[in-house]
XYZ file of C-alpha atoms in Angstrom:
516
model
C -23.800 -1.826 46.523
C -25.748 -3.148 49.832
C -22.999 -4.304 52.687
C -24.410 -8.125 52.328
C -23.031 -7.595 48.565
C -19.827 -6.006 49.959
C -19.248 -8.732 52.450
C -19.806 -11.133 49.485
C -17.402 -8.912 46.925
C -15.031 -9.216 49.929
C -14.799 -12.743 50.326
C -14.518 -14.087 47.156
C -11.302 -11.553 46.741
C -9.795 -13.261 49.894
C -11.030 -16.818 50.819
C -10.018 -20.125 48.324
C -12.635 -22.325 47.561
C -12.123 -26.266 47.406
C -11.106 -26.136 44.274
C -8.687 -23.311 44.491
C -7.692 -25.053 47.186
C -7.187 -28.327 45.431
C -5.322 -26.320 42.175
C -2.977 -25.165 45.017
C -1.767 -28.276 46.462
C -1.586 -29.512 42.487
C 1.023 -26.754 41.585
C 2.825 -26.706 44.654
C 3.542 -30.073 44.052
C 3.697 -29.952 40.200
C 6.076 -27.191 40.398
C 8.453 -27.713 43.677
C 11.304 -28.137 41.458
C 11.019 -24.757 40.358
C 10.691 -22.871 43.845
C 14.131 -21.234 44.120
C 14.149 -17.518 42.465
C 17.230 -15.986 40.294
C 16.898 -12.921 39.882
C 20.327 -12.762 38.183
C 19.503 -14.861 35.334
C 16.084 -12.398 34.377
C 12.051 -12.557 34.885
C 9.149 -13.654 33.548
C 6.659 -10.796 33.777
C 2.441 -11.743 33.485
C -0.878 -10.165 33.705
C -2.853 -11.489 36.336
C -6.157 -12.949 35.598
C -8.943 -13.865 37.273
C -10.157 -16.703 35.290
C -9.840 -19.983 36.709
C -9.013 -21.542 32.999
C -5.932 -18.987 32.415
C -4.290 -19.538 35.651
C -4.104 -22.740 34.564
C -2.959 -22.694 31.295
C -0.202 -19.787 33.045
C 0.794 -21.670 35.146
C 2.332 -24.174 32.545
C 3.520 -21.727 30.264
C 5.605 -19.971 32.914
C 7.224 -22.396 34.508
C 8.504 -23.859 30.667
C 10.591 -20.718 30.820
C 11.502 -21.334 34.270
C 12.924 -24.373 33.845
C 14.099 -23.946 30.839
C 15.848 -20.790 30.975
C 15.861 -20.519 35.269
C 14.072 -16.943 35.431
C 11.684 -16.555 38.157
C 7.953 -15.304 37.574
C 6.131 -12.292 38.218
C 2.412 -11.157 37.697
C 1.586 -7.691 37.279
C -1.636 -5.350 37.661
C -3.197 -1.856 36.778
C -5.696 -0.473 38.818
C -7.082 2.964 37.334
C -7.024 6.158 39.627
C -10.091 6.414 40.526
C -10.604 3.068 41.369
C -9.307 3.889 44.898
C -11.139 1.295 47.266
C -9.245 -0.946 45.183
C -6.026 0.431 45.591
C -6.158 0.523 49.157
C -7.171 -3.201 49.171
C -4.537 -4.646 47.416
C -2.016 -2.379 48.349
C -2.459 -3.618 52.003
C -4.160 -6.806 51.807
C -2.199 -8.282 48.658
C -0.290 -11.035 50.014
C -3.931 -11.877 51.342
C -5.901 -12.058 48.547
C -7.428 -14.865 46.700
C -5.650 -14.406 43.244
C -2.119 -13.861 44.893
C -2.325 -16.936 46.481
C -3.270 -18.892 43.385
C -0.031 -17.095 41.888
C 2.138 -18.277 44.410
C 1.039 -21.576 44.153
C 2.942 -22.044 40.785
C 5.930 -19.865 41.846
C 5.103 -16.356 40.487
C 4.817 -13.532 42.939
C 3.974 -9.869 42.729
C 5.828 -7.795 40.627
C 4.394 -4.828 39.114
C 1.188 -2.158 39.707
C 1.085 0.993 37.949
C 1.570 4.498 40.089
C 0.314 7.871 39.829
C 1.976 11.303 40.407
C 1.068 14.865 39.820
C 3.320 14.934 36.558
C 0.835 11.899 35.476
C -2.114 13.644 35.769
C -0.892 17.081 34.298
C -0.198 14.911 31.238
C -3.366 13.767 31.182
C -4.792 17.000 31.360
C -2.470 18.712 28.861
C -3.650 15.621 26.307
C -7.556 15.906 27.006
C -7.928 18.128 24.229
C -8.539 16.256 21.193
C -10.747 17.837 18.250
C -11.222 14.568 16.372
C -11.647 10.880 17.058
C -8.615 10.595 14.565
C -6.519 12.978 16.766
C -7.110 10.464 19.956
C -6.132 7.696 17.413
C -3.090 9.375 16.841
C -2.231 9.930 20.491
C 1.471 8.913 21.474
C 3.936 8.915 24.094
C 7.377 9.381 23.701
C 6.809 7.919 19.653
C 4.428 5.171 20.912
C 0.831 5.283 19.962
C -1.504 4.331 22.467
C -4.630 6.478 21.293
C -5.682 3.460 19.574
C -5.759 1.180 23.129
C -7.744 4.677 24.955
C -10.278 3.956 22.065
C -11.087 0.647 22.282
C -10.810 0.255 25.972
C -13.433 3.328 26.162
C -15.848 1.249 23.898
C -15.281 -1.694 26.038
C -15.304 -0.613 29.535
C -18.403 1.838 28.674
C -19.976 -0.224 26.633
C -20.359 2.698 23.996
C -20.508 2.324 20.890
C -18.380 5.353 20.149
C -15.931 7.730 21.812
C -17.345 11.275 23.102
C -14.310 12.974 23.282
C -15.999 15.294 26.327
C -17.078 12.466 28.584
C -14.887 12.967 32.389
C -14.669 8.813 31.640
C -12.445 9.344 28.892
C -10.142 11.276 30.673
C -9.573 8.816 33.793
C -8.665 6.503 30.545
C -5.692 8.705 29.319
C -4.627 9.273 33.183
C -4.118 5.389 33.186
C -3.028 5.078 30.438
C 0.097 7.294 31.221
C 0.209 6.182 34.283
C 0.787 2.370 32.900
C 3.061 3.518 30.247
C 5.399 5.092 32.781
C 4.969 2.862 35.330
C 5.826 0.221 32.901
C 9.116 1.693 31.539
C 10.506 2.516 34.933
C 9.679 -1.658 35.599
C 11.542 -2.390 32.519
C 14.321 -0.138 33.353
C 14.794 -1.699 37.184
C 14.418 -4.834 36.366
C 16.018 -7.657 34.359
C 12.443 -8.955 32.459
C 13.421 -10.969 29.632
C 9.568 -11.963 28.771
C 6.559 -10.746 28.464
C 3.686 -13.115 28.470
C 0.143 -11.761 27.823
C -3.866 -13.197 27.502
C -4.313 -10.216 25.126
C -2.764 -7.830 23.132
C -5.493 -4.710 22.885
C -6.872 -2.934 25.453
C -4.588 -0.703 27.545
C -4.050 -2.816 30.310
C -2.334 -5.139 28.024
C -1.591 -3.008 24.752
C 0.542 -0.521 26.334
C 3.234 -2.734 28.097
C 3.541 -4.903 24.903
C 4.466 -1.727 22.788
C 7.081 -0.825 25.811
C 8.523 -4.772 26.010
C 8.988 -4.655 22.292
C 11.270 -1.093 21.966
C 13.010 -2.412 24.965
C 13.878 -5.794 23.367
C 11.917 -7.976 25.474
C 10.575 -10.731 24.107
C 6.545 -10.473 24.419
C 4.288 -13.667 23.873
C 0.520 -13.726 22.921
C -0.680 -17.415 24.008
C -4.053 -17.004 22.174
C -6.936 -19.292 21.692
C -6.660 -20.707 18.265
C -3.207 -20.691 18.004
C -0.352 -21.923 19.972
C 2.133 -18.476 20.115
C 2.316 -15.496 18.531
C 5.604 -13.161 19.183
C 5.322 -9.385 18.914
C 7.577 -7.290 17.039
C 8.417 -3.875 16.327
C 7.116 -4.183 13.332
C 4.137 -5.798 14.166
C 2.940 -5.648 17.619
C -1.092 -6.481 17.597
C -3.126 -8.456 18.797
C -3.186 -11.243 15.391
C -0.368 -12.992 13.413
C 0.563 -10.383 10.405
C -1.318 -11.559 7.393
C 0.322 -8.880 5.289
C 2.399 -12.029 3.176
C 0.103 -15.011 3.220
C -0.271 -14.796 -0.866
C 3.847 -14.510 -1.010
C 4.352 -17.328 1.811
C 1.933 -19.806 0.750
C 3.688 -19.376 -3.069
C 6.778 -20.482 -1.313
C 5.525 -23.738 0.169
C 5.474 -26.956 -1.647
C 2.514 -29.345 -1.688
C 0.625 -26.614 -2.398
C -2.345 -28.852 -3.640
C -2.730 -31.082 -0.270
C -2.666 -27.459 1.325
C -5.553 -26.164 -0.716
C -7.368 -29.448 0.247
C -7.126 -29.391 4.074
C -8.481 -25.868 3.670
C -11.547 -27.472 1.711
C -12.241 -29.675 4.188
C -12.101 -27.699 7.508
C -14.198 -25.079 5.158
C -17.110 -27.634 4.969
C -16.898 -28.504 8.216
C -17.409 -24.905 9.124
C -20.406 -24.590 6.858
C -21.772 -27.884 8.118
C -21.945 -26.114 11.474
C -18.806 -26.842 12.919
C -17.381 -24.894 15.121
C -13.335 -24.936 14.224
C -10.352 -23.653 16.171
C -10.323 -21.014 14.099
C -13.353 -19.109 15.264
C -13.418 -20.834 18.757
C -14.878 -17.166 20.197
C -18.389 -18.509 18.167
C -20.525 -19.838 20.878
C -22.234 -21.588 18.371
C -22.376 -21.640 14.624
C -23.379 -19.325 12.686
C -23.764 -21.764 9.880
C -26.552 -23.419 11.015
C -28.763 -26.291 8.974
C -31.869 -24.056 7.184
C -35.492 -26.440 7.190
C -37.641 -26.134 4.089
C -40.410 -24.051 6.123
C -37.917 -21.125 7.129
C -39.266 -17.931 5.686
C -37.142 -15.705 3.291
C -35.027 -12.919 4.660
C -35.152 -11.622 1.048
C -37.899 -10.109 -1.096
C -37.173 -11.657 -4.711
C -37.841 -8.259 -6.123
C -35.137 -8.255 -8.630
C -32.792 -5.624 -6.866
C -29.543 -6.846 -6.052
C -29.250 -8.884 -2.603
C -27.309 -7.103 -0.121
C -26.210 -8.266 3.373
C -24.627 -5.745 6.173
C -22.694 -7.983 8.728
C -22.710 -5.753 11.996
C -19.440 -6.564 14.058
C -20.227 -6.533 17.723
C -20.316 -2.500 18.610
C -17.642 -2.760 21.649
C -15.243 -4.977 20.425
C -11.561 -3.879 19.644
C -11.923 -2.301 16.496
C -8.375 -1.229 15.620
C -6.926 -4.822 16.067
C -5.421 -4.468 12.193
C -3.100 -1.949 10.947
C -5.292 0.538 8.876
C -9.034 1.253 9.100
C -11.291 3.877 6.878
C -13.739 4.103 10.335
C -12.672 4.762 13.535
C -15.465 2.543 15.322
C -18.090 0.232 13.980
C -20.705 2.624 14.759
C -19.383 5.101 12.379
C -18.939 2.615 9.668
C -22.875 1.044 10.060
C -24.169 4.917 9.719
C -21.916 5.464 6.769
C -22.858 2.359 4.877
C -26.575 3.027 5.693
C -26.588 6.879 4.751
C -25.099 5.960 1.278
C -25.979 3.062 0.486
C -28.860 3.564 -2.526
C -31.366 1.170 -1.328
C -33.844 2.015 -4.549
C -31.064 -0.381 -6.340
C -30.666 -2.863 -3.362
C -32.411 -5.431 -1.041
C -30.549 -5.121 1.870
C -30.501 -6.946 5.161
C -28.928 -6.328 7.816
C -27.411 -9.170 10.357
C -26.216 -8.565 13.895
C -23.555 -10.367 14.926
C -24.336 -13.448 16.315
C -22.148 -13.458 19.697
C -22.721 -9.778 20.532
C -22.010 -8.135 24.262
C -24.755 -7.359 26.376
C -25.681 -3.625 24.886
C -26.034 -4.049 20.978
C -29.273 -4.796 20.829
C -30.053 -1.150 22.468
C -27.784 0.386 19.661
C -29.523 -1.450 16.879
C -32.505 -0.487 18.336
C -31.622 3.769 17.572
C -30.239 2.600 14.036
C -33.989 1.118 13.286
C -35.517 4.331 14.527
C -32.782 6.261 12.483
C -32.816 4.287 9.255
C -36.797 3.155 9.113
C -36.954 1.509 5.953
C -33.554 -0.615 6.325
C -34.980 -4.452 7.447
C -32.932 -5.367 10.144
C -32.835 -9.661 10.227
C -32.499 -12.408 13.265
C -28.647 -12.177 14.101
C -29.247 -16.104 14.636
C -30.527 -16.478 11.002
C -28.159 -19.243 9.096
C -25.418 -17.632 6.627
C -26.031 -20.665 4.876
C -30.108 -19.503 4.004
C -27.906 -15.838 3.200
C -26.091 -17.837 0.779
C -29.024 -20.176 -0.445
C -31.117 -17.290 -1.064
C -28.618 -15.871 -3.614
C -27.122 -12.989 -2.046
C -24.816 -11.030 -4.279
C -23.114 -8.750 -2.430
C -21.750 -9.046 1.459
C -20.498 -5.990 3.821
C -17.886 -6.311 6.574
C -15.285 -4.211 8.115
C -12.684 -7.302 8.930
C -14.872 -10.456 9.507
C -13.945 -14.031 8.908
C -17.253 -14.377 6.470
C -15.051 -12.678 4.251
C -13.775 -15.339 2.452
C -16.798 -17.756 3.669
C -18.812 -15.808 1.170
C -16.592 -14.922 -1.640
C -15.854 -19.496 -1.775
C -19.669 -19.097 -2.733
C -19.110 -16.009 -5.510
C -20.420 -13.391 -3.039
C -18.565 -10.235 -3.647
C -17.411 -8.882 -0.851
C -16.517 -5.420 0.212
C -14.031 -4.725 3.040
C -13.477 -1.369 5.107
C -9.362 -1.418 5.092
C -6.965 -3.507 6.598
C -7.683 -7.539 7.006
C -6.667 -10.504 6.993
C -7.507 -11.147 3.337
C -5.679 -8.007 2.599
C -2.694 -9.585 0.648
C -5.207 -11.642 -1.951
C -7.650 -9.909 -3.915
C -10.306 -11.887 -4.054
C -12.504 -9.082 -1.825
C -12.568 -5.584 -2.752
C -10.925 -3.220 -0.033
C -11.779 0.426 0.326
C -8.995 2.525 0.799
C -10.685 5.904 2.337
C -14.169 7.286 2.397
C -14.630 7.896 -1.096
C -13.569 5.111 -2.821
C -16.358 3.343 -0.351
C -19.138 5.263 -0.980
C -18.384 5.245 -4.280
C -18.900 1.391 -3.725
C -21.818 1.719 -2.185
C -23.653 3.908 -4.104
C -22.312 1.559 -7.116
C -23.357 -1.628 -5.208
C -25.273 -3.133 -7.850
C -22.755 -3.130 -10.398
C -19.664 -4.201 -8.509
C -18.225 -7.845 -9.062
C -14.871 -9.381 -7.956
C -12.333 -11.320 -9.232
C -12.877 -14.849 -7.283
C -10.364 -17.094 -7.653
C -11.503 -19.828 -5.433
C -8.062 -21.458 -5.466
C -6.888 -18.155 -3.977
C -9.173 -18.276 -0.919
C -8.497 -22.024 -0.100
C -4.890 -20.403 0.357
C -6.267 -17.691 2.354
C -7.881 -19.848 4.045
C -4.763 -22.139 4.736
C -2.451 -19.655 5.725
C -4.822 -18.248 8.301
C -6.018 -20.941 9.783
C -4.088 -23.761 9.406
C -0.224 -23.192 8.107
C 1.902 -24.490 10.800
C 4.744 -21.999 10.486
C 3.874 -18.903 12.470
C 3.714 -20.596 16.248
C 0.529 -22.735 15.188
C 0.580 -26.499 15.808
C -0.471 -28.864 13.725
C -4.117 -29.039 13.052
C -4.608 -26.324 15.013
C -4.345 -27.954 17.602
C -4.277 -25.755 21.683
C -0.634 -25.472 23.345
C -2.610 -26.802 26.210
C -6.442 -27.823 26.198
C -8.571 -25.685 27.599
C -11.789 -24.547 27.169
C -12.289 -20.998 26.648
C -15.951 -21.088 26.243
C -17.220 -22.486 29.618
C -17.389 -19.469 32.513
C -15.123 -18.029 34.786
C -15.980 -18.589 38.739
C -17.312 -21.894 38.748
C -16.038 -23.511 42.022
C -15.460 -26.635 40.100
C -13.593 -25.813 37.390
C -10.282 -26.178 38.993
C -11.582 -29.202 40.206
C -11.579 -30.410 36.382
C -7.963 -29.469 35.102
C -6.738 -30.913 38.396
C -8.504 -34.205 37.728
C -7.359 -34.437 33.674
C -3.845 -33.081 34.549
C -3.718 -35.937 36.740
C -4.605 -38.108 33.729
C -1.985 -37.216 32.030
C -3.744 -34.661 29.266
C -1.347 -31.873 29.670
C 1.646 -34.225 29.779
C 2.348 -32.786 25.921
C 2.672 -29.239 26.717
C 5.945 -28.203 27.021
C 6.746 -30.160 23.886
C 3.882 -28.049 22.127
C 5.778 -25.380 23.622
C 8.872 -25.988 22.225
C 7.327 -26.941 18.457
C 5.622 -23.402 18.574
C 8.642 -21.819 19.792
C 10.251 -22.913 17.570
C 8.905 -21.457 14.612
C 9.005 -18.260 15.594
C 12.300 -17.809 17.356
C-alpha cells in the first residue's frame, strides 16, 4: 500500500465527515435522556459496524433496551492475530477513532476485543490437524461447534471456493477463533450482559459469541433484513428463523384460506419482477420480463430439461442444520460428474448476485466439464420456466418452491427451508443423490400447490416468529445502497427528522413480543 493510500486509510479511521458529524449531534440529542450508565442493572453488548446504515438502525435498537430495561450499551470487536498494525491502532488510538465516536454518540462505549495468549495459540496448533473437511466441520470447544463458522469464514475472507485444510490462512482462522471464544466467555463471566444484539449470525466474528450468549442464558437478537427479530436458542442458534414446523404451525392457524391467498399474491409479484422483502439481498430480479426475440437456452431435443442453480461459491454455506456437501463447490462437481447428460439437457445458471470471484471458478468448471452449457446468470427464470423445464437443482435456494408452484420438480441437497413439506425431493446423503441424478429423467414430485402457498406463507409472511406485518422493516432502511457515502447519514438524519422512524420502538415491542 503506497503512504498517500496509508495517509488516506488513516484518515477515514479517525476524522468525521459532515455527515458523521451531523448523525452525531442527531443522537446526542435524540438520546440525552439515556446518558447515565448502570452497570448494576446489566449491558447491552453489540458488534461494531462500519456501515453508515447499521449504526443507524443500532442506534435505535439499543437504546429501546436502554430505556426500557435501563442497561447501558457496549460495542465489541475482534481483530485476528496477525492483523497487528491494527491492534496497535485501536488499542492506543481507540477513543480516537472514527467509529468509536459514532458509538458514543448514541451512548454505547467500548466493551469488548478478543486477546491472545500462548495457551491460545498452542490450541490452535494442537487443532490444525484435520484429515477431512468433515473433521473441521466437526471442530468444537468445550461441546460448542465452531468448525462450521472456520469454514465459511475461510470461503469468505479468501474468497475460495473451498477449504485446503494445509493453507497457513486457515490456521490464523482457528487461532481467532479460540481466541474469540475465550475471550468471549471470560466477557460473559465478568460482566453482567443481559443481551446480545448482532447484524449476523455466521461467520466467526459473530457465530461464535452467539453460541457462548446462548449456553450462558443471554438473550441474543438477530435484527435481520427481511424480518423484524429473530431470538437464538439453544436449540436453534443460526443465522434464519427454524423452519423445521412450518407444515405443523400453519395447520394450527385459522383463516388458513386468506393465508394461502396473500402468499399468491406476493408470489406474482415476485414473478412479475418484484423485488419483495423476502429476498431483499436480490439487487434486482431475477424474474425478469422475457421479449419474443430472446433466443432459447434449451435445445428442444426431447431429453429432459434440466437447470443447475449455482449458489454464490463464498457465501455461508452451513447456514441450515444438515448438509450432504460441505461447500458449494463440492456439490456443483458432484452433480456434474454424475449427472447422465446422454438423458438430459442441462443448463447451468450462475447466481445472479454473485461476489466478485465466481466468474473465475465457473470459468475452471467449463474447462473441467466441456460439454456442460453454462447460461447468462442474468437470463429470466421466467424464460427457464416458459421453456418447459422439468427438473430444477439447488442446494437451499428460495427458487425452490418458485419452481415447484410451476410443476418443476425440484431436488434439494439436505436441510432447507422447505424441509418440513414435501413438495421438493431432499437427498439425505451421497447416494440417495446420485442415485437422483443419474435417475433424473424419471423423477417426479408430489406438488401440492396448496402446500407451497403455505410454505410460502410461513416463510415469508406469518407474523408470529418476530416478523411484522407485511413484512414490513423494524426500522426502514435500505440495505442495498453502499456503505461510505458521505451523505448517507445526511439522509436518515433528514427523514428521522420527518418523523419516519417515529414507529420503531412500537415495531420493537410487536416483534418482541412474539418471541419472548
Amino acid at each position: 500500500m503506497s503512504f498517500i493510500k496509508k495517509l488516506s486509510t488513516l484518515k477515514s479511521l479517525i476524522f468525521l465527515s459532515k455527515g458523521d458529524k451531523n448523525f452525531c449531534e442527531f443522537a446526542q440529542k435524540k438520546w440525552k435522556t439515556t446518558s447515565n450508565d448502570n452497570d448494576n442493572k446489566g449491558t447491552i453488548l453489540v458488534d461494531l459496524m462500519f456501515s453508515e446504515q447499521y449504526v443507524f438502525q443500532i442506534s435505535y435498537l439499543t437504546n429501546f433496551f436502554k430505556i426500557k430495561d435501563g442497561f447501558n450499551i457496549r460495542y465489541f470487536h475482534f481483530i485476528p492475530r496477525n492483523k497487528r498494525i491494527l491492534q496497535m491502532f485501536f488499542k492506543f488510538f481507540r477513543s480516537f477513532t472514527r467509529i468509536d465516536k459514532l458509538y458514543k454518540s448514541f451512548g454505547c462505549r467500548f466493551g469488548l476485543v478478543n486477546v491472545f495468549d500462548k495457551n491460545t495459540i498452542a490450541i490452535a496448533e494442537s487443532s490444525f490437524n484435520f484429515v477431512s473437511k468433515q473433521d473441521l466441520l466437526d471442530f468444537s470447544i468445550e461441546g460448542i461447534r465452531i468448525g462450521d463458522l472456520i469454514y465459511d469464514t475461510y470461503l469468505r475472507e479468501c474468497f475460495a471456493p473451498t477449504v485446503d485444510l494445509k493453507d497457513d490462512r486457515l490456521f490464523w482462522m482457528i487461532d481467532n477463533a479460540i481466541s474469540i471464544f475465550y475471550s468471549s466467555k471470560r466477557y460473559f463471566e465478568n460482566n453482567n450482559v443481559k443481551k446480545l444484539i448482532l447484524s449476523h449470525g455466521v461467520y466467526l466474528n459473530y457465530g461464535i459469541i452467539a453460541r457462548v450468549a446462548v449456553l450462558k442464558n443471554i438473550d441474543v437478537y438477530l435484527f435481520g433484513h427481511s424480518k423484524a427479530i429473530h431470538k437464538f436458542s439453544k436449540d436453534h442458534w443460526l443465522q434464519f428463523i427454524d423452519h423445521s414446523n412450518y407444515s405443523n404451525e400453519f395447520n394450527l392457524l385459522d383463516n388458513k384460506e386468506n393465508r394461502r391467498e396473500q402468499a399468491w399474491l406476493t408470489m406474482q409479484k415476485r414473478y412479475s419482477g418484484i423485488v419483495d422483502q423476502g429476498i431483499f439481498y436480490m439487487k434486482s430480479s431475477a424474474y425478469s420480463q422475457v421479449s419474443k426475440d430472446t433466443p432459447k437456452v434449451f435445445l428442444d431435443n426431447g431429453k429432459t430439461k434440466v437447470v443447475l442453480m449455482l449458489h454464490c461459491f463464498f457465501d455461508a454455506p452451513h447456514i441450515y442444520k444438515t448438509k450432504i456437501f460441505p461447500d458449494f463447490l463440492e456439490w456443483t462437481e458432484f452433480v456434474l460428474a454424475n449427472i447422465n447428460l446422454s438423458k438430459v439437457d442441462l443448463v447451468v445458471k450462475p447466481h445472479p448476485n454473485g461476489k466478485p470471484g465466481n466468474g473465475k471458478v465457473i470459468d475452471q468448471l467449463k474447462i473441467l466439464f466441456p460439454n456442460v452449457r453454462f447460461i447468462d446468470k442474468k437470463t429470466s427464470n421466467n424464460q427457464l420456466i416458459q421453456e418447459n423445464v422439468k427438473v430444477l437443482l439447488t442446494v437451499y435456494g428460495s427458487v425452490s418452491s418458485e419452481f415447484s408452484y410451476h410443476d418443476v420438480t425440484v431436488v434439494t441437497a439436505g436441510d432447507n427451508p422447505t424441509s418440513s413439506f414435501d413438495f421438493c425431493i431432499q437427498a439425505k446423503n451421497k447416494d440417495e443423490y446420485k442415485e437422483y441424478l443419474q435417475n433424473i429423467d424419471s423423477l417426479s414430485s408430489d406438488i401440492d400447490k396448496e402446500k407451497i402457498l403455505e410454505f410460502f406463507y410461513m416463510h415469508y409472511l406469518h407474523v408470529g416468529k418476530g416478523r411484522l406485518v407485511n413484512n414490513d422493516k423494524v426500522i426502514n432502511i435500505d440495505w442495498t445502497t453502499p456503505s461510505g457515502d458521505p451523505d448517507t447519514f445526511n439522509y436518515y438524519v433528514e427523514n428521522a427528522q420527518k418523523g419516519m422512524y417515529d414507529s420503531t420502538f412500537e415495531n420493537i415491542s410487536s416483534a418482541l413480543a412474539q418471541i419472548e
